[in-house]
Tab-separated table of C-alpha atoms in Angstrom:
chain	number	residue	atom	x	y	z
A	14	MET	CA	-6.856	-5.000	-18.141
A	15	ASN	CA	-10.136	-3.844	-20.167
A	16	TYR	CA	-12.226	-4.642	-17.016
A	17	ILE	CA	-9.725	-2.969	-14.756
A	18	TRP	CA	-9.320	0.181	-16.547
A	19	LEU	CA	-13.261	0.318	-17.329
A	20	GLY	CA	-13.707	-0.372	-13.584
A	21	LEU	CA	-11.333	2.561	-12.497
A	22	MET	CA	-12.899	4.850	-14.832
A	23	VAL	CA	-16.587	4.222	-14.165
A	24	ILE	CA	-16.356	3.871	-10.342
A	25	ALA	CA	-14.523	7.240	-10.672
A	26	LEU	CA	-17.090	8.998	-12.524
A	27	ILE	CA	-20.000	7.456	-10.529
A	28	PHE	CA	-18.176	8.287	-7.049
A	29	GLY	CA	-17.001	11.599	-8.242
A	30	ALA	CA	-20.756	12.489	-9.130
A	31	ILE	CA	-22.081	11.294	-5.969
A	32	ASN	CA	-19.375	12.945	-3.726
A	33	GLY	CA	-19.615	16.223	-5.737
A	34	ARG	CA	-16.159	15.967	-6.963
A	35	ILE	CA	-16.949	15.758	-10.546
A	36	ASP	CA	-14.788	18.950	-11.236
A	37	ALA	CA	-11.928	17.509	-9.405
A	38	VAL	CA	-12.212	14.264	-11.367
A	39	THR	CA	-12.097	16.092	-14.614
A	40	LYS	CA	-9.159	18.052	-13.638
A	41	ALA	CA	-7.329	15.012	-12.474
A	42	ALA	CA	-7.972	13.514	-15.833
A	43	VAL	CA	-6.468	16.577	-17.602
A	44	ASP	CA	-3.752	16.957	-15.373
A	45	ASN	CA	-2.574	13.389	-15.317
A	46	ALA	CA	-2.734	12.892	-19.167
A	47	ALA	CA	-0.163	15.649	-19.341
A	48	ALA	CA	1.768	14.229	-16.440
A	49	ALA	CA	1.934	11.075	-18.275
A	50	VAL	CA	3.657	12.743	-21.253
A	51	ALA	CA	5.986	14.481	-18.956
A	52	ILE	CA	6.948	11.190	-17.531
A	53	ALA	CA	7.587	9.391	-20.702
A	54	LEU	CA	9.697	12.430	-22.027
A	55	GLY	CA	11.684	12.450	-18.786
A	56	LEU	CA	12.296	8.819	-19.319
A	57	ILE	CA	13.948	9.389	-22.964
A	58	GLY	CA	17.438	10.709	-21.311
A	59	ILE	CA	17.531	7.971	-18.423
A	60	MET	CA	16.726	5.219	-21.067
A	61	ALA	CA	19.364	6.505	-23.350
A	62	LEU	CA	21.837	6.465	-20.424
A	63	TRP	CA	21.312	2.984	-19.160
A	64	LEU	CA	20.609	1.270	-22.439
A	65	GLY	CA	24.090	2.825	-23.536
A	66	ILE	CA	25.723	1.563	-20.267
A	67	MET	CA	23.947	-1.758	-20.844
A	68	LYS	CA	25.328	-2.180	-24.314
A	69	ILE	CA	28.694	-1.813	-23.187
A	70	ALA	CA	28.245	-4.163	-20.422
A	71	GLU	CA	26.833	-6.686	-22.855
A	72	LYS	CA	29.949	-6.193	-25.209
A	73	GLY	CA	32.202	-6.333	-22.420
A	74	GLY	CA	30.761	-9.751	-21.325
A	75	ILE	CA	29.604	-8.964	-17.868
A	76	ILE	CA	26.154	-10.051	-18.618
A	77	ARG	CA	27.119	-13.232	-20.145
A	78	ILE	CA	29.134	-14.195	-16.839
A	79	LEU	CA	26.171	-12.945	-14.642
A	80	SER	CA	23.548	-14.998	-16.932
A	81	ARG	CA	25.774	-18.185	-16.528
A	82	ALA	CA	25.723	-17.731	-12.785
A	83	ILE	CA	21.985	-17.586	-12.390
A	84	ARG	CA	21.372	-20.405	-15.106
A	85	PRO	CA	19.590	-22.934	-12.860
A	86	LEU	CA	17.184	-20.216	-11.182
A	87	ALA	CA	16.601	-18.932	-14.864
A	88	LYS	CA	15.772	-22.362	-16.092
A	89	LEU	CA	13.466	-22.812	-13.383
A	90	LEU	CA	11.567	-19.490	-13.794
A	91	PHE	CA	11.591	-19.281	-17.589
A	92	PRO	CA	12.091	-22.951	-18.831
A	93	SER	CA	11.257	-22.054	-22.512
A	94	ILE	CA	13.827	-19.437	-22.751
A	95	PRO	CA	17.160	-20.763	-24.236
A	96	SER	CA	19.854	-20.166	-21.363
A	97	ASP	CA	22.050	-18.197	-23.792
A	98	HIS	CA	19.420	-15.804	-24.973
A	99	PRO	CA	20.026	-12.032	-24.032
A	100	ALA	CA	16.496	-11.930	-22.610
A	101	ILE	CA	18.013	-13.579	-19.442
A	102	GLY	CA	20.949	-11.161	-19.118
A	103	ALA	CA	18.507	-8.244	-19.502
A	104	MET	CA	16.039	-9.630	-16.921
A	105	LEU	CA	18.901	-10.219	-14.451
A	106	MET	CA	19.994	-6.672	-14.612
A	107	ASN	CA	16.628	-5.188	-14.186
A	108	MET	CA	16.308	-7.444	-11.023
A	109	ILE	CA	19.722	-6.246	-9.730
A	110	ALA	CA	18.597	-2.857	-10.389
A	111	ASN	CA	15.132	-3.425	-8.629
A	112	TRP	CA	16.742	-5.170	-5.459
A	113	LEU	CA	19.361	-2.253	-5.088
A	114	GLY	CA	16.364	0.228	-5.202
A	115	LEU	CA	17.820	1.994	-8.222
A	116	GLY	CA	14.469	2.749	-9.775
A	117	ASN	CA	15.664	5.067	-12.381
A	118	ALA	CA	17.887	2.019	-13.811
A	119	ALA	CA	15.459	-0.609	-13.343
A	120	THR	CA	12.794	0.784	-15.663
A	121	PRO	CA	15.112	1.145	-18.872
A	122	LEU	CA	16.603	-2.305	-18.060
A	123	GLY	CA	13.227	-3.806	-17.512
A	124	LEU	CA	11.937	-2.309	-20.950
A	125	LYS	CA	15.103	-3.871	-22.565
A	126	ALA	CA	14.208	-7.175	-21.150
A	127	MET	CA	10.670	-7.034	-22.574
A	128	GLU	CA	11.869	-6.271	-26.017
A	129	GLU	CA	14.016	-9.332	-25.710
A	130	LEU	CA	11.104	-11.592	-24.411
A	131	GLN	CA	9.056	-10.273	-27.344
A	132	THR	CA	11.375	-11.777	-29.881
A	133	LEU	CA	10.267	-15.086	-28.473
A	134	ASN	CA	6.622	-14.338	-28.909
A	135	LYS	CA	4.695	-15.558	-31.634
A	136	SER	CA	1.612	-13.201	-31.218
A	137	LYS	CA	3.001	-9.765	-30.628
A	138	ASP	CA	-0.025	-8.316	-29.037
A	139	THR	CA	-0.345	-11.067	-26.393
A	140	ALA	CA	1.734	-11.615	-23.343
A	141	THR	CA	3.734	-14.756	-23.046
A	142	ASN	CA	3.962	-16.906	-19.990
A	143	ASP	CA	7.582	-15.670	-19.584
A	144	MET	CA	6.357	-12.176	-19.670
A	145	ALA	CA	3.730	-12.610	-17.065
A	146	THR	CA	6.331	-14.431	-14.702
A	147	PHE	CA	8.707	-11.521	-15.362
A	148	LEU	CA	6.183	-8.794	-14.535
A	149	ALA	CA	5.101	-10.796	-11.418
A	150	LEU	CA	9.022	-10.353	-10.524
A	151	ASN	CA	8.690	-6.578	-11.164
A	152	THR	CA	5.129	-5.747	-9.615
A	153	ALA	CA	6.186	-7.640	-6.393
A	154	THR	CA	9.953	-7.336	-6.221
A	155	ILE	CA	12.077	-7.747	-3.259
A	156	CYS	CA	13.080	-4.271	-1.633
A	157	LEU	CA	16.418	-4.373	0.148
A	158	ILE	CA	16.582	-0.772	1.175
A	159	PRO	CA	13.342	1.377	0.916
A	160	MET	CA	15.345	4.524	0.790
A	161	THR	CA	12.408	6.896	-0.059
A	162	VAL	CA	10.448	5.911	2.689
A	163	ILE	CA	13.425	6.023	4.923
A	164	ALA	CA	14.041	9.751	3.803
A	165	VAL	CA	10.606	10.571	5.031
A	166	ARG	CA	11.243	8.896	8.435
A	167	VAL	CA	14.453	10.700	8.902
A	168	GLN	CA	12.724	14.119	8.212
A	169	LEU	CA	9.977	13.394	10.745
A	170	GLY	CA	12.626	12.599	13.390
A	171	SER	CA	12.188	8.958	13.708
A	172	GLY	CA	14.421	7.338	16.527
A	173	ASN	CA	15.516	4.678	14.224
A	174	PRO	CA	14.519	5.314	10.646
A	175	PHE	CA	16.035	1.993	9.389
A	176	GLU	CA	14.046	-0.474	11.739
A	177	ILE	CA	11.712	-0.915	9.107
A	178	ILE	CA	14.400	-2.487	6.583
A	179	SER	CA	14.185	-6.040	7.994
A	180	THR	CA	10.238	-5.894	8.000
A	181	THR	CA	10.261	-4.594	4.417
A	182	ILE	CA	12.539	-7.374	3.102
A	183	VAL	CA	10.473	-10.008	4.860
A	184	ALA	CA	7.242	-8.558	3.527
A	185	SER	CA	8.376	-8.007	-0.156
A	186	THR	CA	9.937	-11.250	-0.116
A	187	CYS	CA	6.563	-12.955	0.542
A	188	ALA	CA	4.970	-10.561	-1.991
A	189	MET	CA	7.659	-11.763	-4.842
A	190	ILE	CA	7.223	-15.473	-4.026
A	191	ALA	CA	3.204	-15.161	-3.987
A	192	GLY	CA	3.265	-13.106	-7.338
A	193	VAL	CA	5.538	-15.737	-9.180
A	194	THR	CA	3.731	-18.655	-7.647
A	195	THR	CA	0.457	-17.090	-8.845
A	196	ALA	CA	1.692	-16.430	-12.355
A	197	LYS	CA	3.151	-19.986	-12.753
A	198	LEU	CA	0.001	-21.563	-11.341
A	199	PHE	CA	-2.450	-19.406	-13.366
A	200	GLN	CA	-0.682	-20.164	-16.816
A	201	ARG	CA	-1.954	-23.544	-16.243
A	202	LEU	CA	-5.515	-22.782	-16.165
A	203	PRO	CA	-7.572	-23.603	-19.286
A	204	THR	CA	-8.309	-19.875	-20.081
A	205	PHE	CA	-4.841	-18.994	-20.022
A	206	ARG	CA	-3.455	-22.073	-21.747
A	207	LYS	CA	-5.730	-21.120	-24.707
A	208	SER	CA	-4.569	-17.792	-25.016
A	209	ASP	CA	-0.797	-18.579	-24.714
A	210	PRO	CA	0.739	-17.099	-27.829
A	211	ASN	CA	3.583	-19.853	-27.867
A	212	ARG	CA	1.512	-23.062	-27.391
A	213	THR	CA	2.288	-25.691	-29.857
A	214	LYS	CA	-0.236	-27.494	-31.874
A	215	GLU	CA	-0.387	-30.700	-29.851
A	216	GLU	CA	-1.224	-28.735	-26.851
A	217	SER	CA	-3.994	-27.012	-28.578
A	218	GLU	CA	-5.196	-30.574	-29.825
A	219	ASN	CA	-4.823	-32.078	-26.353
A	220	ASP	CA	-7.036	-29.151	-24.868
A	221	ALA	CA	-9.661	-29.681	-27.546
A	222	GLY	CA	-9.859	-33.143	-26.768
A	223	ALA	CA	-10.073	-32.810	-23.137
A	224	SER	CA	-12.904	-30.293	-23.499
A	225	HIS	CA	-14.951	-33.022	-25.204
A	226	ASP	CA	-14.791	-35.458	-22.397
B	3	MET	CA	-9.225	10.706	3.375
B	4	THR	CA	-11.820	11.039	5.941
B	5	ASP	CA	-11.020	7.904	8.091
B	6	SER	CA	-11.102	8.302	11.869
B	7	ILE	CA	-7.977	9.363	13.494
B	8	VAL	CA	-6.802	7.747	16.730
B	9	TYR	CA	-4.299	9.717	18.657
B	10	ALA	CA	-3.622	7.044	21.059
B	11	ALA	CA	0.025	5.908	20.996
B	12	GLY	CA	0.234	3.094	23.573
B	13	ASP	CA	2.720	3.172	26.521
B	14	SER	CA	4.401	-0.029	25.243
B	15	LEU	CA	5.045	1.532	21.717
B	16	ALA	CA	6.481	4.514	23.232
B	17	THR	CA	8.880	2.276	25.296
B	18	ILE	CA	10.135	0.362	22.191
B	19	ALA	CA	10.613	3.594	20.281
B	20	GLN	CA	12.795	4.822	22.947
B	21	THR	CA	14.891	1.582	23.349
B	22	SER	CA	15.280	1.543	19.403
B	23	GLN	CA	16.619	5.139	19.754
B	24	GLU	CA	19.222	4.185	22.061
B	25	LEU	CA	20.364	1.279	19.734
B	26	THR	CA	20.569	3.323	16.549
B	27	PRO	CA	23.758	1.889	14.893
B	28	SER	CA	25.367	5.000	13.196
B	29	PHE	CA	27.674	2.792	11.328
B	30	PHE	CA	24.871	1.059	9.614
B	31	VAL	CA	23.460	4.436	8.628
B	32	THR	CA	26.540	5.630	7.123
B	33	LEU	CA	26.814	2.217	5.580
B	34	MET	CA	23.340	2.538	3.896
B	35	LYS	CA	23.509	6.236	2.839
B	36	ASN	CA	26.982	5.445	1.144
B	37	PHE	CA	25.797	2.305	-0.473
B	38	SER	CA	23.162	4.246	-2.374
B	39	THR	CA	25.468	7.235	-3.203
B	40	TRP	CA	28.139	4.807	-4.570
B	41	ALA	CA	25.925	1.872	-6.325
B	42	ILE	CA	25.302	3.748	-9.566
B	43	PRO	CA	28.801	5.149	-10.102
B	44	ALA	CA	30.187	1.836	-9.242
B	45	LEU	CA	28.037	0.026	-11.709
B	46	ILE	CA	29.055	2.416	-14.481
B	47	PHE	CA	32.773	2.103	-13.551
B	48	LEU	CA	32.503	-1.532	-13.756
B	49	ALA	CA	30.966	-1.682	-17.105
B	50	LEU	CA	33.457	0.943	-18.591
B	51	ILE	CA	36.554	-0.820	-17.195
B	52	LEU	CA	35.408	-4.276	-18.253
B	53	GLY	CA	34.600	-3.186	-21.797
B	54	TRP	CA	38.065	-1.352	-22.192
B	55	TYR	CA	39.772	-4.480	-20.970
B	56	LYS	CA	37.900	-6.411	-23.505
B	57	LYS	CA	38.806	-4.071	-26.144
B	58	VAL	CA	35.156	-2.877	-26.594
B	59	LYS	CA	34.794	0.371	-28.397
B	60	VAL	CA	32.931	1.945	-25.400
B	61	TYR	CA	31.731	5.405	-27.025
B	62	GLU	CA	30.400	3.440	-30.146
B	63	ALA	CA	28.664	0.949	-27.959
B	64	PHE	CA	27.137	3.614	-25.704
B	65	ILE	CA	25.685	5.506	-28.771
B	66	ASP	CA	24.457	2.124	-30.142
B	67	GLY	CA	22.527	1.440	-27.063
B	68	ALA	CA	21.418	4.900	-26.355
B	69	LYS	CA	19.711	5.217	-29.610
B	70	GLU	CA	16.968	2.776	-28.435
B	71	GLY	CA	16.057	5.083	-25.606
B	72	PHE	CA	14.079	7.518	-27.517
B	73	THR	CA	11.577	5.131	-29.312
B	74	VAL	CA	10.738	3.273	-26.395
B	75	ALA	CA	10.001	6.282	-24.315
B	76	ILE	CA	7.773	7.569	-27.078
B	77	LYS	CA	6.004	4.195	-27.605
B	78	ILE	CA	4.802	4.063	-24.116
B	79	ILE	CA	2.984	7.322	-24.077
B	80	PRO	CA	-0.438	6.182	-24.928
B	81	TYR	CA	-0.184	3.336	-22.308
B	82	LEU	CA	0.953	5.748	-19.729
B	83	VAL	CA	-1.804	8.300	-20.421
B	84	ALA	CA	-4.424	5.678	-20.236
B	85	ILE	CA	-3.252	4.254	-16.884
B	86	LEU	CA	-2.565	7.587	-15.171
B	87	VAL	CA	-5.923	9.150	-16.142
B	88	ALA	CA	-7.737	6.403	-14.850
B	89	ILE	CA	-5.656	6.283	-11.485
B	90	GLY	CA	-5.827	9.922	-11.179
B	91	MET	CA	-9.728	10.100	-11.689
B	92	PHE	CA	-10.260	7.361	-9.177
B	93	ARG	CA	-8.137	9.111	-6.592
B	94	ALA	CA	-9.996	12.274	-7.318
B	95	SER	CA	-13.435	10.820	-7.077
B	96	GLY	CA	-13.236	9.852	-3.343
B	97	ALA	CA	-13.941	6.300	-4.223
B	98	MET	CA	-11.274	5.008	-1.899
B	99	ASP	CA	-13.250	5.929	1.089
B	100	GLY	CA	-15.916	3.410	-0.148
B	101	PHE	CA	-13.421	0.670	-0.455
B	102	VAL	CA	-11.990	1.254	2.878
B	103	ALA	CA	-15.327	1.124	4.483
B	104	LEU	CA	-16.029	-2.164	2.611
B	105	LEU	CA	-12.669	-3.839	3.594
B	106	SER	CA	-12.065	-2.620	7.010
B	107	PRO	CA	-14.043	-5.487	8.685
B	108	LEU	CA	-11.769	-7.944	6.861
B	109	THR	CA	-8.540	-6.237	7.484
B	110	ASN	CA	-9.372	-5.966	11.349
B	111	LEU	CA	-9.202	-9.525	11.341
B	112	ILE	CA	-5.741	-9.629	10.754
B	113	GLY	CA	-4.927	-6.653	13.159
B	114	MET	CA	-4.198	-4.150	10.386
B	115	PRO	CA	-4.821	-0.707	11.846
B	116	ALA	CA	-7.769	0.957	10.141
B	117	GLU	CA	-5.731	4.278	9.348
B	118	THR	CA	-3.097	2.128	7.243
B	119	LEU	CA	-5.840	0.367	4.941
B	120	PRO	CA	-5.809	3.544	2.611
B	121	VAL	CA	-2.056	3.015	2.095
B	122	ALA	CA	-2.680	-0.532	1.273
B	123	LEU	CA	-5.330	0.185	-1.384
B	124	MET	CA	-3.320	3.205	-2.712
B	125	ARG	CA	0.079	1.336	-3.032
B	126	PRO	CA	-0.601	-0.816	-6.171
B	127	LEU	CA	-2.000	2.435	-7.806
B	128	SER	CA	0.466	5.153	-7.087
B	129	GLY	CA	3.822	5.090	-5.430
B	130	SER	CA	3.744	8.816	-4.723
B	131	GLY	CA	0.236	8.631	-3.675
B	132	ALA	CA	1.058	6.032	-1.105
B	133	LEU	CA	3.977	7.926	0.148
B	134	GLY	CA	1.886	10.841	0.602
B	135	LEU	CA	-0.398	8.859	2.843
B	136	VAL	CA	2.324	7.257	4.718
B	137	THR	CA	3.807	10.704	5.359
B	138	GLU	CA	0.754	11.954	6.682
B	139	LEU	CA	0.165	8.924	9.082
B	140	MET	CA	3.673	9.397	10.454
B	141	LYS	CA	3.069	13.115	11.082
B	142	ILE	CA	-0.133	12.285	13.074
B	143	HIS	CA	1.084	9.076	14.898
B	144	GLY	CA	4.851	9.545	14.838
B	145	PRO	CA	7.363	7.622	12.621
B	146	ASP	CA	8.021	5.127	15.531
B	147	SER	CA	4.445	4.422	16.246
B	148	PHE	CA	3.072	0.954	15.301
B	149	ILE	CA	0.864	2.833	12.591
B	150	GLY	CA	4.206	4.542	11.354
B	151	ARG	CA	6.237	1.330	11.208
B	152	VAL	CA	3.238	-0.768	9.476
B	153	SER	CA	2.731	1.892	6.827
B	154	SER	CA	6.429	2.291	6.243
B	155	THR	CA	6.836	-1.344	5.695
B	156	MET	CA	3.614	-1.539	3.175
B	157	TRP	CA	5.294	1.096	1.257
B	158	GLY	CA	8.354	-1.026	0.430
B	159	SER	CA	6.523	-4.155	0.535
B	160	THR	CA	5.103	-4.195	-2.964
B	161	GLU	CA	5.297	-2.090	-6.410
B	162	THR	CA	2.944	0.126	-8.259
B	163	THR	CA	1.415	-3.073	-10.028
B	164	PHE	CA	-0.672	-0.913	-12.651
B	165	TYR	CA	2.013	1.470	-13.789
B	166	VAL	CA	4.538	-1.337	-14.145
B	167	ILE	CA	2.197	-3.466	-16.395
B	168	ALA	CA	1.060	-0.574	-18.369
B	169	VAL	CA	4.678	0.666	-19.022
B	170	TYR	CA	6.464	-2.643	-19.528
B	171	PHE	CA	3.542	-3.988	-21.836
B	172	GLY	CA	3.193	-0.661	-23.621
B	173	ALA	CA	7.100	-0.629	-24.558
B	174	VAL	CA	6.590	-3.839	-26.652
B	175	GLY	CA	2.965	-3.152	-27.867
B	176	VAL	CA	1.292	-6.143	-25.839
B	177	ARG	CA	-2.331	-5.418	-25.128
B	178	ARG	CA	-3.691	-8.750	-23.853
B	179	VAL	CA	-1.938	-9.139	-20.690
B	180	ARG	CA	-3.416	-12.397	-19.732
B	181	HIS	CA	-2.760	-13.434	-16.062
B	182	SER	CA	-0.300	-10.688	-15.389
B	183	ILE	CA	-2.879	-8.550	-13.482
B	184	ALA	CA	-3.875	-11.351	-11.187
B	185	ALA	CA	-0.407	-12.379	-10.410
B	186	GLY	CA	0.697	-8.906	-9.696
B	187	LEU	CA	-2.404	-8.200	-7.471
B	188	VAL	CA	-1.908	-11.348	-5.474
B	189	GLY	CA	1.483	-10.313	-4.937
B	190	ASP	CA	0.448	-7.054	-3.806
B	191	ALA	CA	-2.103	-8.482	-1.387
B	192	VAL	CA	0.367	-11.007	0.100
B	193	GLY	CA	2.931	-8.214	0.345
B	194	LEU	CA	0.550	-5.991	2.250
B	195	ILE	CA	-0.824	-8.611	4.718
B	196	ALA	CA	2.839	-9.882	5.280
B	197	ALA	CA	3.761	-6.186	6.146
B	198	VAL	CA	1.030	-6.155	9.012
B	199	LEU	CA	1.980	-9.579	10.293
B	200	ILE	CA	5.744	-9.051	10.271
B	201	CYS	CA	5.424	-5.827	11.976
B	202	ARG	CA	3.094	-7.367	14.619
B	203	ILE	CA	5.642	-10.048	15.290
B	204	VAL	CA	8.777	-7.527	15.574
B	205	PHE	CA	7.252	-4.526	16.901
B	206	GLY	CA	4.541	-6.260	18.838
């Protein structure tokens, strides 16, 4: 994240200067800083609403039933999370909201899931493998109904605004599979094994031994 | 964006657009519209009724859960400011044109229309920014042109990776995100390439 952020900022400043848009770049920085706070404050109400509903669903047992239904899949994607852990339920609710295109509900539920995953983290400032996998599921999620883009197509008088649903489902499914596979493969790389906050002592010793060979 | 604009909408595409117009299933349209209208109220109704059935004190439970909303939203502010400022500056600087020029020989290989490349590059950075570009392309080329279809599909094919990573990790105070960015970006790349390929298969 350090390099990405540094890269974005430095490239913006250099290109802004070359293109003679440096005043626009400065304006964008100030405007977006204000917009970020507005977005976060706007989230408070929606967060409260969905976390409240989520609590009712949790106490009513819906989440437990749903979590049990996806246990095999959860075991495959998140082998280190106990199958009765609330993180599974929260992640599931987030995925459902994502797939249905309920963006407003997806973020609060996803953040709730991150909090649950954080309880399983031994080093609180470092992402666990499970978090990386969950993020991959979220940054490249299956999109069943891209309602926003369909609305634009309707407005522009498309003959069939819905014809892109099938292609979107295929493309976004490919994205999700690729994202999760990458997360799963990369967690085996030596660098990321070393930075795994939940790795056991034996694993560290094995890695140390291997590096001496 | 100062990319070259090609006004040529091929005859074959026009025919496809025409046939799909005749095939518009109106029941499907109503179904989809109703679905998004009803999904959220149905979810809330289900949670309430099941909670009531299980003798949950629903009001107290709601307040309990809702309390957490405030702290989480406040916690993500610094992360959100950092990422949105960087993305905003990047967009305003016009650096995107440079990347488009750099990448276009590669994307031409898979038959990605050059006009849609800015959409692909924008998508992981900003959802509304990418939607703006898609809208612009559809205004110029028409929503039922190949370019319109590809860019529409691209928009839904992936998420705003940087925003999601900043917000989700920000909410729990994680700063070292390890391989999350790599996984997210591979997902984006595959989704965007898949969008082009599937549109070539389906829409010719």
